[in-house]
Coordinates of C-alpha atoms in Angstrom, one line a residue:
X1 CA -211.8 -25.9 78.7
X2 CA -208.1 -26.0 77.9
X3 CA -207.5 -22.5 79.4
X4 CA -209.2 -23.4 82.6
X5 CA -207.3 -26.7 82.8
X6 CA -203.9 -25.1 82.5
X7 CA -204.6 -21.7 84.0
X8 CA -203.6 -20.2 80.7
X9 CA -204.5 -16.8 79.4
X10 CA -207.1 -16.4 76.7
X11 CA -204.8 -16.4 73.7
X12 CA -202.8 -19.4 75.1
X13 CA -206.1 -21.4 75.5
X14 CA -206.8 -20.6 71.8
X15 CA -203.5 -22.1 70.8
X16 CA -204.2 -25.3 72.7
X17 CA -207.6 -25.7 71.1
X18 CA -205.9 -25.2 67.7
X19 CA -203.3 -27.9 68.5
X20 CA -206.0 -30.4 69.7
X21 CA -207.5 -30.3 66.2
X22 CA -204.2 -31.6 64.8
X23 CA -204.1 -35.4 64.1
X24 CA -201.8 -37.4 66.4
X25 CA -198.8 -38.2 64.1
X26 CA -195.2 -37.3 63.6
X27 CA -195.4 -34.4 61.2
X28 CA -192.6 -33.9 58.7
X29 CA -190.9 -30.5 59.1
X30 CA -189.1 -28.2 56.7
X31 CA -185.4 -28.5 57.6
X32 CA -184.7 -25.0 56.3
X33 CA -187.1 -23.5 58.8
X34 CA -188.0 -20.4 56.7
X35 CA -190.7 -18.8 58.8
X36 CA -193.4 -16.5 57.5
X37 CA -195.2 -13.6 59.0
X38 CA -198.6 -12.2 58.4
X39 CA -198.5 -9.0 56.2
X40 CA -198.9 -6.4 58.9
X41 CA -197.1 -8.2 61.8
X42 CA -194.4 -6.3 63.7
X43 CA -190.9 -7.2 62.6
X44 CA -189.0 -9.8 64.6
X45 CA -186.5 -8.3 67.1
X46 CA -183.1 -9.9 67.4
X47 CA -183.2 -12.4 70.3
X48 CA -180.1 -13.6 72.1
X49 CA -179.9 -15.7 75.3
X50 CA -177.4 -17.1 77.8
X51 CA -178.0 -20.5 79.4
X52 CA -180.0 -20.0 82.6
X53 CA -177.5 -20.5 85.4
X54 CA -177.8 -23.2 88.0
X55 CA -178.3 -21.9 91.5
X56 CA -176.6 -24.7 93.4
X57 CA -173.6 -22.5 93.9
X58 CA -172.5 -18.8 93.5
X59 CA -171.6 -17.3 90.2
X60 CA -168.1 -18.0 88.7
X61 CA -166.1 -16.4 86.0
X62 CA -167.6 -18.6 83.3
X63 CA -171.0 -17.2 84.0
X64 CA -169.6 -13.7 83.6
X65 CA -168.1 -14.7 80.2
X66 CA -171.4 -16.0 78.8
X67 CA -173.1 -12.8 80.0
X68 CA -170.5 -10.6 78.3
X69 CA -170.6 -12.5 75.0
X70 CA -174.4 -12.3 74.8
X71 CA -174.4 -8.6 75.8
X72 CA -171.9 -7.7 73.1
X73 CA -174.1 -9.5 70.5
X74 CA -177.2 -7.7 71.7
X75 CA -175.6 -4.2 71.9
X76 CA -174.1 -4.7 68.4
X77 CA -177.5 -5.1 66.9
X78 CA -178.8 -2.1 68.8
X79 CA -175.8 -0.1 67.5
X80 CA -176.9 -1.1 64.0
X81 CA -180.4 0.3 64.7
X82 CA -182.2 -3.0 65.2
X83 CA -184.5 -3.8 68.2
X84 CA -182.9 -6.5 70.2
X85 CA -183.9 -8.6 73.2
X86 CA -181.6 -10.4 75.6
X87 CA -182.7 -13.0 78.1
X88 CA -180.7 -14.5 81.0
X89 CA -181.7 -16.0 84.3
X90 CA -181.5 -18.9 86.7
X91 CA -182.3 -22.6 86.6
X92 CA -183.7 -23.3 90.1
X93 CA -185.1 -26.8 90.0
X94 CA -183.5 -30.2 90.2
X95 CA -181.6 -32.6 92.4
X96 CA -178.5 -30.4 92.8
X97 CA -180.4 -27.4 94.0
X98 CA -182.4 -29.6 96.4
X99 CA -179.2 -31.1 97.8
X100 CA -177.4 -27.7 98.0
X101 CA -180.3 -26.2 100.0
X102 CA -180.3 -29.1 102.4
X103 CA -176.6 -28.9 102.9
X104 CA -177.0 -25.2 103.7
X105 CA -179.8 -26.0 106.1
X106 CA -182.0 -23.5 104.2
X107 CA -185.5 -23.7 102.8
X108 CA -185.0 -24.5 99.1
X109 CA -187.0 -21.5 97.8
X110 CA -185.2 -19.1 100.2
X111 CA -181.9 -20.7 99.0
X112 CA -182.9 -20.1 95.3
X113 CA -183.9 -16.4 96.1
X114 CA -180.5 -15.8 97.6
X115 CA -178.4 -17.3 94.8
X116 CA -180.6 -15.8 92.0
X117 CA -180.0 -12.4 93.7
X118 CA -176.3 -12.9 93.3
X119 CA -176.7 -13.6 89.5
X120 CA -178.8 -10.5 89.1
X121 CA -176.2 -8.5 90.9
X122 CA -173.4 -9.9 88.7
X123 CA -175.3 -8.8 85.6
X124 CA -175.8 -5.3 87.0
X125 CA -172.1 -4.9 88.0
X126 CA -170.9 -6.0 84.6
X127 CA -173.2 -3.5 82.9
X128 CA -175.2 -6.3 81.2
X129 CA -178.2 -4.9 79.2
X130 CA -180.5 -7.9 79.6
X131 CA -184.2 -7.3 79.0
X132 CA -185.3 -10.3 80.9
X133 CA -184.1 -12.2 84.0
X134 CA -186.1 -15.4 84.1
X135 CA -186.3 -17.8 87.0
X136 CA -187.7 -21.3 86.5
X137 CA -189.6 -20.9 89.7
X138 CA -191.6 -18.0 88.1
X139 CA -195.3 -18.9 87.8
X140 CA -195.6 -17.7 84.2
X141 CA -192.7 -20.0 83.2
X142 CA -194.2 -23.0 85.0
X143 CA -197.5 -22.4 83.2
X144 CA -195.7 -22.6 79.8
X145 CA -193.7 -25.7 80.8
X146 CA -197.0 -27.5 81.7
X147 CA -198.5 -26.4 78.4
X148 CA -195.6 -27.7 76.4
X149 CA -195.7 -31.0 78.3
X150 CA -199.4 -31.5 77.6
X151 CA -199.0 -30.6 73.9
X152 CA -196.2 -33.1 73.5
X153 CA -198.2 -35.7 75.3
X154 CA -201.3 -35.0 73.3
X155 CA -199.3 -35.5 70.1
X156 CA -197.9 -38.9 71.2
X157 CA -194.4 -37.8 71.9
X158 CA -194.4 -38.7 75.6
X159 CA -195.0 -42.1 77.0
X160 CA -194.5 -43.9 80.4
X161 CA -191.8 -46.5 80.7
X162 CA -189.2 -48.1 83.0
X163 CA -185.7 -46.6 82.7
X164 CA -182.4 -47.9 83.7
X165 CA -179.0 -46.3 83.2
X166 CA -176.1 -44.4 84.7
X167 CA -177.4 -41.1 86.2
X168 CA -175.3 -38.1 87.1
X169 CA -176.8 -35.9 89.8
X170 CA -174.3 -33.2 88.9
X171 CA -175.2 -33.1 85.2
X172 CA -178.9 -34.0 85.8
X173 CA -178.9 -36.5 83.0
X174 CA -178.6 -40.3 82.2
X175 CA -175.7 -41.6 80.3
X176 CA -175.5 -44.9 78.3
X177 CA -173.0 -47.6 79.1
X178 CA -170.8 -46.4 76.2
X179 CA -170.5 -43.0 77.7
X180 CA -169.3 -43.9 81.2
X181 CA -165.9 -45.1 82.5
X182 CA -164.6 -46.7 85.7
X183 CA -162.0 -44.5 87.3
X184 CA -160.0 -44.4 90.6
X185 CA -159.6 -41.3 92.7
X186 CA -155.9 -40.7 93.0
X187 CA -156.2 -39.2 96.5
X188 CA -158.6 -41.7 98.2
X189 CA -158.2 -44.8 96.0
X190 CA -162.0 -44.9 95.7
X191 CA -163.3 -46.5 92.4
X192 CA -166.3 -45.0 90.8
X193 CA -168.1 -44.7 87.5
X194 CA -167.9 -41.3 85.8
X195 CA -169.2 -39.6 82.7
X196 CA -166.6 -39.6 79.9
X197 CA -168.1 -36.3 78.7
X198 CA -168.0 -34.3 81.9
X199 CA -166.0 -36.4 84.4
X200 CA -168.8 -36.3 87.0
X201 CA -169.7 -39.3 89.0
X202 CA -172.7 -41.5 87.9
X203 CA -174.8 -44.1 89.7
X204 CA -176.8 -46.9 88.4
X205 CA -180.5 -46.0 88.6
X206 CA -183.7 -48.0 87.8
X207 CA -187.0 -46.2 87.9
X208 CA -190.4 -45.8 86.1
X209 CA -190.8 -42.4 84.5
X210 CA -191.9 -40.6 81.3
X211 CA -189.9 -40.7 78.0
X212 CA -189.7 -38.3 75.0
X213 CA -189.5 -40.0 71.6
X214 CA -186.1 -38.5 70.7
X215 CA -185.3 -41.5 68.5
X216 CA -188.1 -40.4 66.1
X217 CA -186.2 -37.2 65.2
X218 CA -182.8 -38.7 64.1
X219 CA -183.4 -38.2 60.4
X220 CA -185.2 -34.8 60.8
X221 CA -182.3 -33.5 62.9
X222 CA -179.7 -34.7 60.3
X223 CA -181.7 -33.0 57.5
X224 CA -181.8 -29.9 59.6
X225 CA -178.1 -29.9 60.2
X226 CA -177.4 -30.5 56.5
X227 CA -179.6 -27.6 55.6
X228 CA -178.1 -25.4 58.3
X229 CA -174.4 -26.2 58.5
X230 CA -173.6 -23.2 60.7
X231 CA -176.3 -24.0 63.2
X232 CA -173.6 -24.7 65.8
X233 CA -170.5 -22.5 66.1
X234 CA -167.7 -23.4 66.0
X235 CA -167.6 -25.9 63.2
X236 CA -165.9 -28.6 65.4
X237 CA -168.9 -28.4 67.7
X238 CA -171.3 -28.9 64.8
X239 CA -169.3 -31.9 63.7
X240 CA -169.6 -33.4 67.2
X241 CA -173.4 -32.9 67.2
X242 CA -173.8 -34.4 63.7
X243 CA -171.6 -37.5 64.6
X244 CA -173.6 -38.0 67.8
X245 CA -177.0 -38.0 66.1
X246 CA -175.7 -40.1 63.2
X247 CA -174.7 -42.8 65.6
X248 CA -178.3 -43.0 66.7
X249 CA -180.6 -41.6 69.4
X250 CA -182.4 -43.3 72.2
X251 CA -185.6 -42.0 73.7
X252 CA -185.0 -39.5 76.5
X253 CA -186.1 -39.9 80.1
X254 CA -187.9 -36.7 81.0
X255 CA -189.2 -37.1 84.5
X256 CA -188.1 -38.5 87.8
X257 CA -190.1 -40.0 90.7
X258 CA -191.3 -37.4 93.1
X259 CA -190.0 -39.6 95.9
X260 CA -186.5 -39.0 94.6
X261 CA -186.9 -35.4 93.3
X262 CA -189.5 -33.2 95.0
X263 CA -188.1 -29.8 94.0
X264 CA -189.4 -29.2 90.5
X265 CA -192.6 -29.0 88.3
X266 CA -195.0 -31.8 88.7
X267 CA -196.0 -33.7 85.6
X268 CA -199.6 -32.6 84.7
X269 CA -202.0 -35.3 85.8
X270 CA -199.4 -37.3 87.6
X271 CA -198.2 -36.0 91.0
X272 CA -195.9 -39.0 91.4
X273 CA -193.5 -37.6 88.8
X274 CA -191.4 -34.5 88.6
X275 CA -190.3 -33.1 85.3
X276 CA -186.8 -33.5 84.1
X277 CA -184.9 -30.3 84.9
X278 CA -183.6 -29.8 81.3
X279 CA -187.1 -29.8 79.9
X280 CA -188.1 -27.2 82.4
X281 CA -184.9 -25.2 81.7
X282 CA -184.9 -25.2 77.9
X283 CA -188.4 -24.0 77.7
X284 CA -187.3 -20.7 79.4
X285 CA -186.3 -19.4 76.0
X286 CA -189.9 -19.8 74.8
X287 CA -191.4 -18.3 77.9
X288 CA -189.7 -14.9 77.5
X289 CA -190.5 -15.0 73.7
X290 CA -194.1 -14.9 74.9
X291 CA -195.0 -18.5 73.8
X292 CA -197.6 -19.7 73.0
X293 CA -198.4 -16.9 70.6
X294 CA -201.7 -15.7 69.3
X295 CA -202.2 -15.8 65.6
X296 CA -199.9 -13.5 63.6
X297 CA -197.7 -12.7 66.5
X298 CA -195.2 -15.6 66.3
X299 CA -192.2 -13.2 65.9
X300 CA -193.1 -10.4 68.2
X301 CA -191.1 -11.9 71.1
X302 CA -188.1 -12.6 69.0
X303 CA -188.6 -16.3 68.2
X304 CA -186.8 -18.1 66.7
X305 CA -183.8 -17.0 68.8
X306 CA -181.0 -15.6 66.8
X307 CA -178.3 -17.0 69.1
X308 CA -178.2 -19.2 72.2
X309 CA -174.9 -18.6 73.9
X310 CA -173.8 -21.7 75.8
X311 CA -170.8 -23.4 77.4
X312 CA -169.5 -26.4 75.5
X313 CA -170.5 -28.8 78.3
X314 CA -174.2 -28.3 77.5
X315 CA -173.9 -28.7 73.7
X316 CA -175.9 -31.9 73.5
X317 CA -178.9 -30.4 75.4
X318 CA -179.1 -27.3 73.1
X319 CA -178.2 -28.8 69.8
X320 CA -179.9 -32.2 69.9
X321 CA -182.6 -32.4 72.6
X322 CA -183.8 -28.8 72.2
X323 CA -184.2 -28.8 68.4
X324 CA -186.0 -32.1 68.6
X325 CA -188.4 -30.8 71.2
X326 CA -189.1 -27.7 69.1
X327 CA -189.7 -29.9 66.0
X328 CA -192.3 -31.9 68.1
X329 CA -193.9 -28.5 68.9
X330 CA -193.8 -27.5 65.2
X331 CA -191.6 -24.5 66.2
X332 CA -188.5 -23.2 64.5
X333 CA -185.2 -24.2 66.2
X334 CA -182.9 -21.3 67.1
X335 CA -181.0 -19.9 64.2
X336 CA -177.6 -20.5 65.8
X337 CA -176.0 -21.9 68.9
X338 CA -172.6 -20.4 70.0
X339 CA -170.7 -22.9 72.1
X340 CA -167.8 -21.3 73.9
X341 CA -164.8 -22.9 75.5
X342 CA -164.0 -22.7 79.2
X343 CA -161.7 -20.6 81.4
X344 CA -159.0 -22.4 83.3
X345 CA -156.8 -21.1 86.2
X346 CA -153.1 -22.1 86.1
X347 CA -154.1 -24.2 83.0
X348 CA -156.2 -26.4 85.3
X349 CA -160.0 -26.8 85.3
X350 CA -161.6 -24.5 87.8
X351 CA -163.1 -26.5 90.7
X352 CA -164.8 -25.3 93.9
X353 CA -163.6 -28.5 95.7
X354 CA -160.0 -27.6 95.1
X355 CA -160.4 -23.8 95.6
X356 CA -159.2 -23.3 92.0
X357 CA -161.9 -20.7 91.1
X358 CA -162.1 -17.0 90.3
X359 CA -164.7 -14.8 92.0
X360 CA -166.2 -12.6 89.3
X361 CA -167.3 -10.0 91.9
X362 CA -163.7 -9.5 93.1
X363 CA -162.5 -9.2 89.5
X364 CA -165.1 -6.6 88.6
X365 CA -164.3 -4.6 91.8
X366 CA -160.6 -4.7 91.2
X367 CA -160.4 -4.0 87.5
X368 CA -163.8 -2.4 86.6
X369 CA -166.6 -3.7 84.4
X370 CA -165.2 -2.3 81.1
X371 CA -161.7 -3.7 81.7
X372 CA -163.2 -7.2 82.4
X373 CA -165.5 -7.0 79.4
X374 CA -162.5 -6.0 77.2
X375 CA -160.3 -8.8 78.6
X376 CA -162.8 -11.6 78.4
X377 CA -164.0 -10.6 74.9
X378 CA -160.3 -10.2 73.7
X379 CA -158.9 -13.4 75.3
X380 CA -161.9 -15.7 75.6
X381 CA -161.9 -18.9 73.5
X382 CA -164.3 -20.7 71.3
X383 CA -162.2 -23.6 70.1
X384 CA -159.8 -23.7 73.0
X385 CA -160.0 -23.0 76.7
X386 CA -158.5 -19.7 77.9
X387 CA -156.3 -19.4 81.0
X388 CA -157.4 -16.6 83.4
X389 CA -154.7 -14.5 84.9
X390 CA -154.5 -11.1 86.7
X391 CA -151.1 -10.4 85.1
X392 CA -152.7 -10.9 81.7
X393 CA -155.5 -8.5 82.5
X394 CA -153.0 -5.9 83.6
X395 CA -151.0 -6.5 80.4
X396 CA -154.1 -6.1 78.2
X397 CA -155.0 -2.9 80.1
X398 CA -151.6 -1.3 79.8
X399 CA -150.9 -2.2 76.2
X400 CA -154.4 -2.0 74.7
X401 CA -156.3 0.5 76.8
X402 CA -153.8 2.7 78.6
X403 CA -150.9 2.9 76.1
X404 CA -153.1 2.2 73.0
X405 CA -156.5 3.8 73.1
X406 CA -155.9 6.1 76.1
X407 CA -152.5 7.4 74.8
X408 CA -153.9 8.2 71.3
X409 CA -156.9 10.0 72.9
X410 CA -154.7 12.2 75.1
X411 CA -152.2 13.0 72.4
X412 CA -154.8 14.2 70.0
X413 CA -157.4 15.8 72.3
X414 CA -154.9 17.5 74.6
X415 CA -152.6 18.9 71.9
X416 CA -151.9 22.6 72.7
X417 CA -150.9 23.6 69.1
X418 CA -153.9 22.3 67.2
X419 CA -157.7 22.1 67.4
X420 CA -159.7 19.0 66.7
X421 CA -162.7 21.1 65.9
X422 CA -160.8 23.2 63.4
X423 CA -159.5 20.1 61.7
X424 CA -163.1 18.7 61.4
X425 CA -164.4 22.0 60.0
X426 CA -161.7 22.1 57.4
X427 CA -162.3 18.5 56.4
X428 CA -166.1 19.2 56.1
X429 CA -165.4 22.1 53.7
X430 CA -162.9 20.1 51.7
X431 CA -160.0 22.4 52.6
X432 CA -157.5 19.8 53.8
X433 CA -154.6 18.9 51.6
X434 CA -154.8 16.1 49.1
X435 CA -154.1 12.7 50.7
X436 CA -150.8 11.1 50.1
X437 CA -150.5 7.3 49.6
X438 CA -149.9 6.7 53.4
X439 CA -153.0 8.8 54.3
X440 CA -155.0 7.1 51.5
X441 CA -154.2 3.7 52.8
X442 CA -155.1 4.7 56.4
X443 CA -158.4 6.2 55.3
X444 CA -159.3 3.2 53.3
X445 CA -158.6 0.8 56.2
X446 CA -160.6 3.1 58.5
X447 CA -163.6 3.0 56.1
X448 CA -163.4 -0.8 55.9
X449 CA -163.2 -1.2 59.7
X450 CA -167.0 -1.2 60.4
X451 CA -167.8 -3.8 57.8
X452 CA -164.8 -5.9 58.9
X453 CA -165.9 -5.9 62.5
X454 CA -169.5 -6.5 61.6
X455 CA -168.6 -9.5 59.5
X456 CA -166.7 -10.9 62.6
X457 CA -169.7 -10.3 64.9
X458 CA -172.1 -11.9 62.4
X459 CA -169.8 -14.9 62.5
X460 CA -170.3 -14.7 66.4
X461 CA -166.6 -14.1 66.8
X462 CA -166.6 -11.0 69.0
X463 CA -163.0 -11.4 69.9
X464 CA -162.0 -11.1 66.3
X465 CA -164.1 -8.0 65.9
X466 CA -162.5 -6.4 69.0
X467 CA -159.0 -7.3 67.9
X468 CA -159.6 -5.7 64.5
X469 CA -160.7 -2.5 66.2
X470 CA -157.7 -2.5 68.5
X471 CA -155.4 -3.2 65.5
X472 CA -156.6 0.1 64.0
X473 CA -155.8 1.9 67.2
X474 CA -152.3 0.5 67.3
X475 CA -151.8 1.3 63.6
X476 CA -153.0 4.9 64.2
X477 CA -150.5 5.3 67.0
X478 CA -147.7 4.3 64.7
X479 CA -149.1 6.6 62.0
X480 CA -149.2 9.5 64.5
X481 CA -145.7 8.8 65.7
X482 CA -144.3 8.7 62.1
X483 CA -146.1 11.9 61.1
X484 CA -145.0 13.7 64.3
X485 CA -147.4 16.8 64.1
X486 CA -145.6 18.2 67.1
X487 CA -142.6 18.7 64.9
X488 CA -144.5 20.1 61.9
X489 CA -146.1 22.9 63.9
X490 CA -142.7 24.3 64.6
X491 CA -142.4 25.3 60.9
X492 CA -145.1 27.9 61.4
X493 CA -146.1 27.8 57.7
X494 CA -149.5 27.4 56.1
X495 CA -148.5 24.2 54.4
X496 CA -147.2 22.7 57.7
X497 CA -150.4 23.8 59.4
X498 CA -152.5 22.2 56.7
X499 CA -150.6 18.9 57.1
X500 CA -151.0 19.1 60.9
X501 CA -154.8 19.4 60.5
X502 CA -154.9 16.4 58.1
X503 CA -153.0 14.3 60.7
X504 CA -155.2 15.5 63.5
X505 CA -158.4 14.8 61.5
X506 CA -157.2 11.3 60.5
X507 CA -156.5 10.5 64.2
X508 CA -159.7 12.1 65.5
X509 CA -161.7 10.1 62.9
X510 CA -160.0 7.0 64.1
X511 CA -161.0 7.7 67.7
X512 CA -164.5 8.6 66.7
X513 CA -165.1 5.5 64.5
X514 CA -163.4 3.2 67.0
X515 CA -165.3 4.8 69.9
X516 CA -168.6 4.1 68.1
X517 CA -167.6 0.4 67.4
X518 CA -166.3 -0.1 70.9
X519 CA -169.6 0.8 72.6
X520 CA -170.9 -2.8 72.7
X521 CA -167.6 -4.0 74.3
X522 CA -167.0 -1.2 76.7
X523 CA -170.2 0.9 77.0
X524 CA -169.0 3.2 79.7
X525 CA -165.5 4.0 78.5
X526 CA -166.6 4.2 74.8
X527 CA -169.2 6.7 75.9
X528 CA -166.6 8.7 77.8
X529 CA -164.3 8.7 74.7
X530 CA -167.2 10.0 72.5
X531 CA -168.0 12.7 75.1
X532 CA -164.4 13.8 75.1
X533 CA -164.5 14.0 71.3
X534 CA -167.8 16.0 71.5
X535 CA -169.8 13.4 69.5
X536 CA -173.5 14.0 69.9
X537 CA -175.8 11.1 71.1
X538 CA -177.6 10.9 67.8
X539 CA -174.3 10.5 65.9
X540 CA -173.1 7.4 67.8
X541 CA -174.7 4.7 65.6
X542 CA -173.1 2.1 63.2
X543 CA -174.1 4.2 60.2
X544 CA -171.8 7.0 61.4
X545 CA -168.8 4.7 61.6
X546 CA -167.3 6.0 58.4
X547 CA -165.0 8.9 57.6
X548 CA -166.7 12.2 57.2
X549 CA -170.1 11.0 58.6
X550 CA -170.0 13.5 61.4
X551 CA -169.1 17.1 60.7
X552 CA -170.2 18.5 64.1
X553 CA -167.9 17.1 66.6
X554 CA -164.6 18.4 68.0
X555 CA -165.6 20.4 71.0
X556 CA -165.3 18.3 74.1
X557 CA -168.4 17.8 76.3
X558 CA -166.2 17.2 79.4
X559 CA -163.1 18.7 81.0
X560 CA -160.1 17.0 79.5
X561 CA -157.9 17.7 82.5
X562 CA -154.1 17.6 82.8
X563 CA -151.6 14.8 83.6
X564 CA -153.5 11.8 85.0
X565 CA -156.5 13.9 85.7
X566 CA -159.6 12.9 83.7
X567 CA -157.6 10.6 81.4
X568 CA -159.6 7.8 79.7
X569 CA -157.6 5.0 81.3
X570 CA -155.7 6.0 84.4
X571 CA -153.0 3.9 86.0
X572 CA -154.2 0.8 87.8
X573 CA -154.1 0.8 91.6
X574 CA -151.9 -2.3 91.6
X575 CA -149.7 -4.2 89.2
X576 CA -150.3 -7.7 90.7

């Protein structure tokens, strides 16, 4: 029985029996991938993932960036009232891990446990709301990987063959002759072959292993890209993928002799071969989506993924190999892949060997999770690499958070001569004065903010969304300064008081709406702001991010304090 053979659960065994009834042939697939659900099936949750992080070394700032991007995307969907799932984790098999454990004189599984623990801690300290933390050494994942292998083999997509080529241990992949280059190390004078794509050293390797018929999917992949032009974001990455596939595809080596690679999942039925680490790693996205699914529950776990967040260095694996594997399994490819740029330090590529790295734990301890989330979302690049700098973080904090959002909050909520609650009550009763052109323009912009930010997030540009929210904060500070309610209250007339209440209400609404929209970016600080405004928990959703949507706030839930006491963004401990 298939279930007994693979150690699968009952419903997974059912799926395998179903597939075994399918003729062995390359099935043509619909490039639009419009999936269907059974009439009473639960709705599909939003599903976002990061790449699973390789455990050959400790986490770096790029890992933190991927976690933050994916977390913002997930939290934004939750803000809009949609159920969302977020998967991250660690990639623990392969030659690099095997070598790193040996170098550390540590048992490889113990080594993996230690480094995986660091990644879990990083997610916790950055306030990442992942639902799953998968490890490729997990037994349930290995079960799914073996199932996938046997299904691909049964359908004729896997075959044994001898393979020769330039292999990169660092990248865990083979490169063709056209993708490698002879270089000379400037320090040692040593000549070596390197990958033109990643710059890592490669060595000529000849071995017998298993291959996946990637070449059979060239036309299907091109059809899919044509039907889904925004499959890969940004557009320049999509163009790179299309050009690469257009030039032609060679079948992919997907195993290595166990004599060379012992740390990994054995090929079912052939103990002499260990599965290629990328096959193992990519399937993680299916594992936590509860694949293989029983009939009618294809979407319950979130598949197809709405977004894979990846670094640009693994574009080929996620946008060529992965869709082809899914097509072979007759599964929908992910809806989109967000390929982000890298972080540099001193405008140079970060490298452990040169010490040119940023420890994300130190950064989080020094600046706090919300400040780092704000900075990385604000400054992180998609098209171009971003240069990391402590001085830039401090500048962003002072200008955007302390002098921008924090200053506006203190000026409005700590005003001695007006009441936010009174202004909200008057507005809810329609007793504020008629808006003049300046107020009208500000209110119009404020009402457009949620949809403007949402449009940017739907484009997977979280930095653009954040900057639009902060632009509203800066504009409101200018509005408040030009209106100067602290001068109007001196007139002590009813007309002046009415105008003061209008100004206070406009600014309070700005804080409330921006506070709601900032929750995915800075969960803790945005929550503090809404507590200071007295916004109830049930009124903090996307639907309430319009003027007049909440008539009940204005009485702070917390002590607003005096001076630097209890301010939203206090001075930093250091300026360097």
